[in-house]
Coordinates of C-alpha atoms in Angstrom, one line a residue:
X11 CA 183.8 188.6 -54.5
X12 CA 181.4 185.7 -53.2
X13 CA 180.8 182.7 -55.8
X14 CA 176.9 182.3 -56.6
X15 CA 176.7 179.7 -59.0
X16 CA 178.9 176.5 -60.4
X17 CA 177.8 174.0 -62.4
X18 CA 179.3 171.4 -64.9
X19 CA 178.1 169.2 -68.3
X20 CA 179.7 166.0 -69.8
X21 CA 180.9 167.7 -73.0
X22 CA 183.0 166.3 -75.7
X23 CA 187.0 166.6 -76.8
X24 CA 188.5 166.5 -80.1
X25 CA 188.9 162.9 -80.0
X26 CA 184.9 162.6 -79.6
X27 CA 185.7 161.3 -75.9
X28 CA 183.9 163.3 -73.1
X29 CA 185.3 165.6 -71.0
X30 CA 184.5 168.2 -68.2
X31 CA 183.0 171.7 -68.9
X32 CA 182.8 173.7 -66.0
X33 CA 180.5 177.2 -65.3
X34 CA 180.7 179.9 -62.4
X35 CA 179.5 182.6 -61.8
X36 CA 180.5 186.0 -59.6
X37 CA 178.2 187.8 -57.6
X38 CA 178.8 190.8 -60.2
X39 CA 177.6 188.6 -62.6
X40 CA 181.3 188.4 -64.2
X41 CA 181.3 184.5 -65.5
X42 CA 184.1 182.0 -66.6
X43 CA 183.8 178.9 -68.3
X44 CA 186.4 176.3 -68.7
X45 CA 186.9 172.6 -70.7
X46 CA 189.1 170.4 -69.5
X47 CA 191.9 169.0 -72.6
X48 CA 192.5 165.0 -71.9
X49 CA 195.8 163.5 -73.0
X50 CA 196.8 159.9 -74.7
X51 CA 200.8 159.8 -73.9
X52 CA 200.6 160.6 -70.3
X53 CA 203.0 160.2 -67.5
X54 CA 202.9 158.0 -65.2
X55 CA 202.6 160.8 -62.4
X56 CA 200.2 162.9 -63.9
X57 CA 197.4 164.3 -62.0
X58 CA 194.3 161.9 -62.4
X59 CA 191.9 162.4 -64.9
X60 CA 188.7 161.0 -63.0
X61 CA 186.5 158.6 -65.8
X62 CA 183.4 156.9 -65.1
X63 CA 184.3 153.2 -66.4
X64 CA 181.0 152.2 -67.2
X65 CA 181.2 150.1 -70.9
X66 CA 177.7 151.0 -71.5
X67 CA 177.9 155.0 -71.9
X68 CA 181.5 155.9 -74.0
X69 CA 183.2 152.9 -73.8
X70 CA 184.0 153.3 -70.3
X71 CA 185.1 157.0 -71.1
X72 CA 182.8 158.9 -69.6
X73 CA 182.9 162.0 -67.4
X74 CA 179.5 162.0 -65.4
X75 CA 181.7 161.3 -61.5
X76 CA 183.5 164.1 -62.3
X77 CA 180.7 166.4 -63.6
X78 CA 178.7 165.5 -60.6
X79 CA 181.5 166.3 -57.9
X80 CA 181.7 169.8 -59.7
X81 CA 177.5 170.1 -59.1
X82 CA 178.0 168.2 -55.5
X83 CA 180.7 168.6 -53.3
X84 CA 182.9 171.4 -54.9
X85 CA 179.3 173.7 -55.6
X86 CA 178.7 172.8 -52.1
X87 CA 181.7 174.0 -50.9
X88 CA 182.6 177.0 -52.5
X89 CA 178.9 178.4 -53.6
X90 CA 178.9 181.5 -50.9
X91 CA 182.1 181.3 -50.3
X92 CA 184.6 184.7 -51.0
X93 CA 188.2 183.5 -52.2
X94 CA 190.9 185.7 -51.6
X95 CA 192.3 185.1 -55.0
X96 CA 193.2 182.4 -57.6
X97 CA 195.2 180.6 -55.0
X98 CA 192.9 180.7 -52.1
X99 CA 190.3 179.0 -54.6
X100 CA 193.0 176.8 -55.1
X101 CA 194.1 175.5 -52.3
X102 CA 190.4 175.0 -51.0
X103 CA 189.8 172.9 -54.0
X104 CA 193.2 170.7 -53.4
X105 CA 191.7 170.7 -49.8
X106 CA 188.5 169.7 -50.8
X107 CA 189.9 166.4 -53.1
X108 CA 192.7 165.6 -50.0
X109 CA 194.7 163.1 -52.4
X110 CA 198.1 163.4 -53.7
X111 CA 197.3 163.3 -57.2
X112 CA 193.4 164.0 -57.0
X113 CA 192.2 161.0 -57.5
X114 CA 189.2 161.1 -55.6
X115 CA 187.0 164.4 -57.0
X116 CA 189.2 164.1 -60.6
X117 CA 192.1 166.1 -61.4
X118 CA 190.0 167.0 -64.6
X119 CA 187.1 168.4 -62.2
X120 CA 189.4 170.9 -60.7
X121 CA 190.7 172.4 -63.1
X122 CA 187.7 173.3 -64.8
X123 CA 186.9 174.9 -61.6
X124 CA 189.8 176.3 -61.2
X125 CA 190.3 177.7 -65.0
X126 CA 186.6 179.0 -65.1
X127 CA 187.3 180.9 -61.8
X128 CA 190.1 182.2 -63.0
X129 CA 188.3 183.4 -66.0
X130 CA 185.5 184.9 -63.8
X131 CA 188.0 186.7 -61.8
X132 CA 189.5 188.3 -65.0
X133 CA 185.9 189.4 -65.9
X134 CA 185.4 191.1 -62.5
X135 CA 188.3 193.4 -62.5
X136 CA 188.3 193.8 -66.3
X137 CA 191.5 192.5 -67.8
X138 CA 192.4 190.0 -70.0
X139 CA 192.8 186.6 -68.8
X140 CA 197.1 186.6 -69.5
X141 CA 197.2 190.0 -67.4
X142 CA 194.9 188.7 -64.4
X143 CA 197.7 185.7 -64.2
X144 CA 200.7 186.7 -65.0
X145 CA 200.5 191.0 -63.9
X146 CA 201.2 194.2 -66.6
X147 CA 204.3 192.9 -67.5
X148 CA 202.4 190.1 -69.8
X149 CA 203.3 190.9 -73.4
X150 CA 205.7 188.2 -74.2
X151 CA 204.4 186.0 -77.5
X152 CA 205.2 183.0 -78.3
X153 CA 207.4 181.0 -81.2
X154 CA 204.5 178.5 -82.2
X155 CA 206.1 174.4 -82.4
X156 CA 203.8 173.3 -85.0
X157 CA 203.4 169.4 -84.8
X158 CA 203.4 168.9 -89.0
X159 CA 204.0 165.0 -89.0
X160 CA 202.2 163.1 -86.5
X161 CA 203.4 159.3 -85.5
X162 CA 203.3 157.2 -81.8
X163 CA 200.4 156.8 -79.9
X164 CA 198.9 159.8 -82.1
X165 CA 198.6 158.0 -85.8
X166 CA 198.1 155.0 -87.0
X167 CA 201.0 154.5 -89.3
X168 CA 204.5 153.4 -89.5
X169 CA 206.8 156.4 -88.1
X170 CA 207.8 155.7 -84.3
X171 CA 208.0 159.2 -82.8
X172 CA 205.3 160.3 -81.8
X173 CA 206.1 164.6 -82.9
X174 CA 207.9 166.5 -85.5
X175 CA 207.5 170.0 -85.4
X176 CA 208.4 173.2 -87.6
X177 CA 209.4 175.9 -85.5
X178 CA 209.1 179.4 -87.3
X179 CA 211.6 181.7 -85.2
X180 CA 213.5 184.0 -87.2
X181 CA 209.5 185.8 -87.6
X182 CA 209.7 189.0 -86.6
X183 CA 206.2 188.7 -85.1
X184 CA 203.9 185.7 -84.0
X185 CA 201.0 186.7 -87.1
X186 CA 204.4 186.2 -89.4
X187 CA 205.4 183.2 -87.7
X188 CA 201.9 181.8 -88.1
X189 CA 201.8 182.9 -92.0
X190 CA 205.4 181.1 -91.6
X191 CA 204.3 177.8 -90.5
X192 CA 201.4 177.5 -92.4
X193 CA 203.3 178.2 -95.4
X194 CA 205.0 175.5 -94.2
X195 CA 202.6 173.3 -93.7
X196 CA 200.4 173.9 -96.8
X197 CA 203.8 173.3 -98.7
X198 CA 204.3 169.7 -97.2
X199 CA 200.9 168.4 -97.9
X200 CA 201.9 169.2 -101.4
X201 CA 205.2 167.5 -101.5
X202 CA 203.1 164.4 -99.5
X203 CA 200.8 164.5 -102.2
X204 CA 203.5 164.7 -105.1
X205 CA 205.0 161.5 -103.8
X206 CA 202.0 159.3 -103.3
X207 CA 201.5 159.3 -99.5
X208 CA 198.3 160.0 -97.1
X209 CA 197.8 163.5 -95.9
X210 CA 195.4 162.6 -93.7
X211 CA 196.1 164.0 -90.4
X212 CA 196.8 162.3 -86.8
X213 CA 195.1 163.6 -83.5
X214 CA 197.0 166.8 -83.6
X215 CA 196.5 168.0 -87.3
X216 CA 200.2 166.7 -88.3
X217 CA 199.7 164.7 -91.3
X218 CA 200.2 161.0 -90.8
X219 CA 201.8 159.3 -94.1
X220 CA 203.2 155.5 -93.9
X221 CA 206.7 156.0 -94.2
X222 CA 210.3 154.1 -95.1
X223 CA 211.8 155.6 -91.6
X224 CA 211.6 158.2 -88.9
X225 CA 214.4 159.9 -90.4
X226 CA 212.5 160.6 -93.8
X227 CA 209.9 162.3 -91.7
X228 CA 212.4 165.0 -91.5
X229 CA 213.7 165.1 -95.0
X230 CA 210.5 165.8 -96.0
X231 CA 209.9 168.6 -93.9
X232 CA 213.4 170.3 -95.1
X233 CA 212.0 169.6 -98.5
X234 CA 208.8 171.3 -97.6
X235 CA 210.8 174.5 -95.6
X236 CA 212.6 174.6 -98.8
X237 CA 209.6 174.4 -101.0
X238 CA 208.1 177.3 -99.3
X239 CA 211.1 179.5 -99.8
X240 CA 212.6 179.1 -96.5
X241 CA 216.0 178.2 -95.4
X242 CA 215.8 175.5 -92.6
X243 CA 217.9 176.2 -89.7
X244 CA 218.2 180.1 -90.1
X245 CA 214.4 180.8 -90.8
X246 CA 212.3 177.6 -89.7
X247 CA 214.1 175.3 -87.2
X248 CA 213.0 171.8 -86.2
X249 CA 211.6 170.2 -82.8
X250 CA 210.9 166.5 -82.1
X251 CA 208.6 165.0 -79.4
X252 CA 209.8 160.6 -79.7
X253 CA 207.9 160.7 -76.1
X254 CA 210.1 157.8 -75.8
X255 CA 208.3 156.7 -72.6
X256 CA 205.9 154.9 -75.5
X257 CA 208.6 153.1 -76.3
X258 CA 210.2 151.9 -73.1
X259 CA 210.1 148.5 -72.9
X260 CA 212.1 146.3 -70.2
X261 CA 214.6 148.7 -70.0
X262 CA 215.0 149.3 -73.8
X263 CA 213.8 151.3 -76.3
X264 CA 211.7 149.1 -78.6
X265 CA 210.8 151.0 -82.6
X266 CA 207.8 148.8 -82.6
X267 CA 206.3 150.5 -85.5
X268 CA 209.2 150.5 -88.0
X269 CA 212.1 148.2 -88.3
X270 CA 211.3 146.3 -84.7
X271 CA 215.0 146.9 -83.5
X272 CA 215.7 148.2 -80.0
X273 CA 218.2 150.2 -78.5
X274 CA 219.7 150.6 -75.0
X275 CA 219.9 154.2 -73.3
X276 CA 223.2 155.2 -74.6
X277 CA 222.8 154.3 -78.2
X278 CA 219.3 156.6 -78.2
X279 CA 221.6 159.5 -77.3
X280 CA 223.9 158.2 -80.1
X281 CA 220.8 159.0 -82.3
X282 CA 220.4 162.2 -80.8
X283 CA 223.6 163.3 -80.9
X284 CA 223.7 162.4 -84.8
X285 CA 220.6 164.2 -85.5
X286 CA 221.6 167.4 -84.2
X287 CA 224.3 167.5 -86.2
X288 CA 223.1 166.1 -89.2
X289 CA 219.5 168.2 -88.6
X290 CA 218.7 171.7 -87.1
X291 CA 216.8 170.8 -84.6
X292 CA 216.7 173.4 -81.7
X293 CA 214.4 171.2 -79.1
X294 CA 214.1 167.7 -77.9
X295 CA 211.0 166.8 -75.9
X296 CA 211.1 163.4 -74.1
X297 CA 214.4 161.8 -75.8
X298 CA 214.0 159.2 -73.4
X299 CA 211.7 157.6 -71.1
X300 CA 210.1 158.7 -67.8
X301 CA 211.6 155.7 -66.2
X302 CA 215.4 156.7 -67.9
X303 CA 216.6 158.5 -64.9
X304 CA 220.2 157.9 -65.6
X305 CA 220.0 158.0 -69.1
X306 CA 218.4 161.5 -69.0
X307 CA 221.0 162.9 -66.5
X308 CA 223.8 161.6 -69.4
X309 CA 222.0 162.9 -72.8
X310 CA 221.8 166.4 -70.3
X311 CA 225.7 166.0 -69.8
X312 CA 226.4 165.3 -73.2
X313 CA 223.7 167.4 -75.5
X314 CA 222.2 170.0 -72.7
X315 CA 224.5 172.5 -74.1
X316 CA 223.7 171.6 -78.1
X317 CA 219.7 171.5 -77.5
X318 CA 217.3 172.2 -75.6
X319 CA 216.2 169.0 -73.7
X320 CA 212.4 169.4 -72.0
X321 CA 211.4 166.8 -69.7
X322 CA 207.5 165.7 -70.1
X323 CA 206.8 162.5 -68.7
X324 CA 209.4 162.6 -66.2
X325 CA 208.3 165.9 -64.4
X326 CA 204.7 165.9 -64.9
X327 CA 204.7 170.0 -64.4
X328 CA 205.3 168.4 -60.9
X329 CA 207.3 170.7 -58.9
X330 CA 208.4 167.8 -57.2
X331 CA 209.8 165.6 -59.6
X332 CA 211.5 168.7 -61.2
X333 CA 213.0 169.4 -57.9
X334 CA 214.7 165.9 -58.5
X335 CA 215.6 166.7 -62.3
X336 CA 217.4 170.1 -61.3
X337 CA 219.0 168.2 -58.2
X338 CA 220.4 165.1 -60.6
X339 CA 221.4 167.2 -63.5
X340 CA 218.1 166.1 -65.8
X341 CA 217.1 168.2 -68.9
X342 CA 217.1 171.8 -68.7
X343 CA 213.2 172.4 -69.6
X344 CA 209.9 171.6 -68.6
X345 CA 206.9 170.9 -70.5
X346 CA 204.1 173.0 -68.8
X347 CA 200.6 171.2 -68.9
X348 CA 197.7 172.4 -66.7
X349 CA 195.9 169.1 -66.5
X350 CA 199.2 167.1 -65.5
X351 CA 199.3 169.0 -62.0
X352 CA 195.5 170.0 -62.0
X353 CA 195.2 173.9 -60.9
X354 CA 196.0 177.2 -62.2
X355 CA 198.2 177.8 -59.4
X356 CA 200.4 175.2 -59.5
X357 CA 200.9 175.3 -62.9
X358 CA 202.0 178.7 -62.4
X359 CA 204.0 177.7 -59.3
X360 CA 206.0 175.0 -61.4
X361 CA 206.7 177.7 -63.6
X362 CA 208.1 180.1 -61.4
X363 CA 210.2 177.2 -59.6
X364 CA 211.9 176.0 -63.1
X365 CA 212.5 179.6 -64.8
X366 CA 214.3 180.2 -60.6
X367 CA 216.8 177.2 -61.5
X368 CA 217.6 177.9 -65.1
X369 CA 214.8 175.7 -66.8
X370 CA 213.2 177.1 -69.7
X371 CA 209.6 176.6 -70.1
X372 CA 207.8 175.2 -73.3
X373 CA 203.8 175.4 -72.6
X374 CA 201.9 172.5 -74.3
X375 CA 198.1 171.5 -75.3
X376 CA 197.1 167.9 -75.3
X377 CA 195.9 165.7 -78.0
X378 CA 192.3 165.6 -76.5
X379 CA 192.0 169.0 -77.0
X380 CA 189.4 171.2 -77.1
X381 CA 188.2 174.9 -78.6
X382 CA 189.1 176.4 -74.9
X383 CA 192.0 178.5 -75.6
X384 CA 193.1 178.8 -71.9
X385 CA 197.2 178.0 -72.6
X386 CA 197.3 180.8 -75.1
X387 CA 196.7 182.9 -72.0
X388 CA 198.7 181.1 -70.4
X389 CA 201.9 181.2 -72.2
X390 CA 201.8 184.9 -72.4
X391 CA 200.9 185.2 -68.8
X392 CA 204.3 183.1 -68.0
X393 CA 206.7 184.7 -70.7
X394 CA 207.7 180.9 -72.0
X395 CA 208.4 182.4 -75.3
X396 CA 207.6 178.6 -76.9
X397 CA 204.1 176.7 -77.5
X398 CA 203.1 173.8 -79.0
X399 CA 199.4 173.4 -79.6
X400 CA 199.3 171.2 -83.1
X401 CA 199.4 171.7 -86.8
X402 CA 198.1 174.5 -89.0
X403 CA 194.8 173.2 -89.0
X404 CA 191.9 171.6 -86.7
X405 CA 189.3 173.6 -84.9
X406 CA 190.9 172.8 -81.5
X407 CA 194.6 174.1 -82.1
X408 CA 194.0 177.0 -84.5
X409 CA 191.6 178.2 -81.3
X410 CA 194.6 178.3 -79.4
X411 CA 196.7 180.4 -82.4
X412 CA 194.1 182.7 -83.6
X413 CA 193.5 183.9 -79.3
X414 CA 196.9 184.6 -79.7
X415 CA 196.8 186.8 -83.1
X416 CA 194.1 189.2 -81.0
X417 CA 196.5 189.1 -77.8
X418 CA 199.3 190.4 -80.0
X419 CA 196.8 192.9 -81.9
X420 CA 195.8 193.8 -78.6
X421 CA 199.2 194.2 -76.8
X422 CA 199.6 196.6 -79.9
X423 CA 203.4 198.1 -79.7
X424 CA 203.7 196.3 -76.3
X425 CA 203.8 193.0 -77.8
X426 CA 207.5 190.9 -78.3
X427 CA 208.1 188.2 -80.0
X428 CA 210.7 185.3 -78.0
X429 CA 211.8 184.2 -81.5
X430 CA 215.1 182.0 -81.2
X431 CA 216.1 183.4 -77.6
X432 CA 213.2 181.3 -76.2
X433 CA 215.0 178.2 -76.8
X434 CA 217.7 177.2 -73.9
X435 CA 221.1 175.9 -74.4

């Protein structure tokens, strides 16, 4: 099926920073359409997200390069052209860039492309996006990781790590896990409320209250499990994000926003291995740093059978630098993030290669997010059983949760739910 028309606009994320919007068009007429999400703690490896750097249009933010390599030299090259299938387009468009981590056309270019092909493609042969990339065997839904207290790089307040999430597994359904979480989450921005503090909400919808210590972050939230008539551990578990790399500093791990102590690699696994048995926490996304090789191949030794430990920063949905994580005994999960790797297909290749060597697989939005709901697709098309895509409210991630009520409704007697199985240890 030849490609007659591509074309891309500057549009905006839910940070009010631009982004890339890209359009094509089939020569059935079948269309896709695809927004590119933008991230603020990234890894150091991460496919590059192409911005404009002029300080006189968005603060240097802006998207226009990328939007017009998408009208110029990728429209140029692939207008006419007949791809095979989603990896043919895709390996013409890595072509087409020729850098390691697409640097020159914008990693955020491609995938637009890519996505909205992908979309287009689904349109021609009439199927759902999840069954056009991940076959008929697609009806796996997910245990939503809702991020209900935001801190890090994502809110401006006193609480270090950066993501505490409720996880709603014992549901027997995702609709009933989402009526779970939300209870949830409507219950805790009544207890916040109750004991004077903000429930104003971070970049992800988690609310965002100054607070005495990380660890009260999660007292509140068994408070608020408990509040909603939930039992924490059996019904609603717990999942943290530190993304640690944000606090890597000279080697050490610096709580810059707290109590300003700092901490060497072993005593963070201390922490770690007090929290899980003082909390029931079921996952740990970047418990260290990016730069923490040897500390990460230690917490693995030590927790990898107690938790499941998924490596963000340090693998990048990289294929490559997981290749290095299962070789030196690093985590035993990956965080799967289109725009980190910057194709449909190699997303779905790092999948493959991770759930071959034992990884589990936890598919993740970004804080710059936007209403495309592409990873709800997604994470049924791969069988992750786990997504995180932000709190019980904001436009941007309830997109991603309500596409994911109609898959279920859809998938009718087909669908399953991961529920606690989806988490490895």
């Amino acid at each position: 099926m030849r490609i007659t028309h591509l074309d891309a606009i500057e549009v905006l994320d839910s940070r009010g920073n631009p982004t890339v919007e890209a359009w094509l068009r089939l020569e059935d007429g079948s269309e896709g359409r695809a927004i590119t999400p933008s991230g603020a703690s990234t890894g150091m490896h991460e496919a590059v997200e192409l911005r404009d750097g002029d300080p006189q249009r968005y603060g240097g933010k802006g998207v226009q390069q990328a939007v017009g390599h998408v009208r110029g030299e990728i429209a140029a090259a692939l207008v006419g052209s007949a791809p095979a299938d989603q990896r043919a387009l895709d390996d013409a468009l890595r072509a087409l860039d020729g850098t390691p981590h697409k640097s020159r056309l914008g990693a955020n270019a491609l995938l637009a492309v890519s996505i909205a092909y992908a979309r287009a493609a689904a349109a021609s042969r009439r199927l759902p996006l999840y069954r056009y990339l991940g076959g008929d065997e697609a009806a796996l839904l997910p245990v939503p990781c809702l991020n209900v207290i935001n801190g890090g790089r994502h809110a401006d307040n006193t609480v270090d790590f950066q993501e505490f999430k409720i996880v709603p597994h014992r549901a027997p359904s995702f609709a009933e896990a989402i009526r779970i979480g939300e209870e949830v989450f409507h219950a805790l921005k009544s207890l916040l409320h109750a004991h004077g503090l903000s429930t104003g909400v971070g970049d992800e919808g988690g609310f965002a209250p100054n607070l005495h210590s990380n660890e009260q972050a999660i007292e509140l939230i068994l408070k608020a499990i408990r509040a909603a008539g939930y039992k924490p551990g059996d019904d609603v578990a717990l999942a943290l994000d530190p993304a640690a790399s944000e606090m890597w500093h000279h080697g050490r791990y610096r709580f810059f926003k707290s109590n300003q102590s700092e901490r060497d690699s072993a005593a963070m696994i201390a922490l770690w291995d007090d929290w899980l048995q003082r909390y029931p926490i079921v996952l740990l996304e970047d418990p260290l740093s990016e730069h923490d090789w040897d500390g990460w191949s230690e917490l693995t030794r030590q927790l990898g059978e107690r938790v499941e430990l998924v490596g963000d920063d340090i693998f990048c949905t990289n294929p490559e630098l997981l290749r290095r994580g299962i070789k030196e005994g690093v985590a035993n999960a990956i965080l799967i993030k289109p725009n980190q790797i910057g194709t449909v297909t190699e997303t779905l290749d790092c999948a493959a290669e991770a759930k071959a060597a034992g990884y589990g697989c936890y598919v993740s939005h970004r804080s710059g997010e936007t209403e495309d709901s592409f990873i709800a697709d997604l994470v049924v098309a791969l069988g992750c059983g786990h997504i995180k895509t932000g709190s019980g409210c904001r436009g941007e991630r309830t997109a991603k949760f309500n596409r994911l009520l109609r898959i279920e409704h859809e998938l009718g007697a087909r669908a399953r739910f991961a529920g606690r199985g989806a988490f490895v240890r």
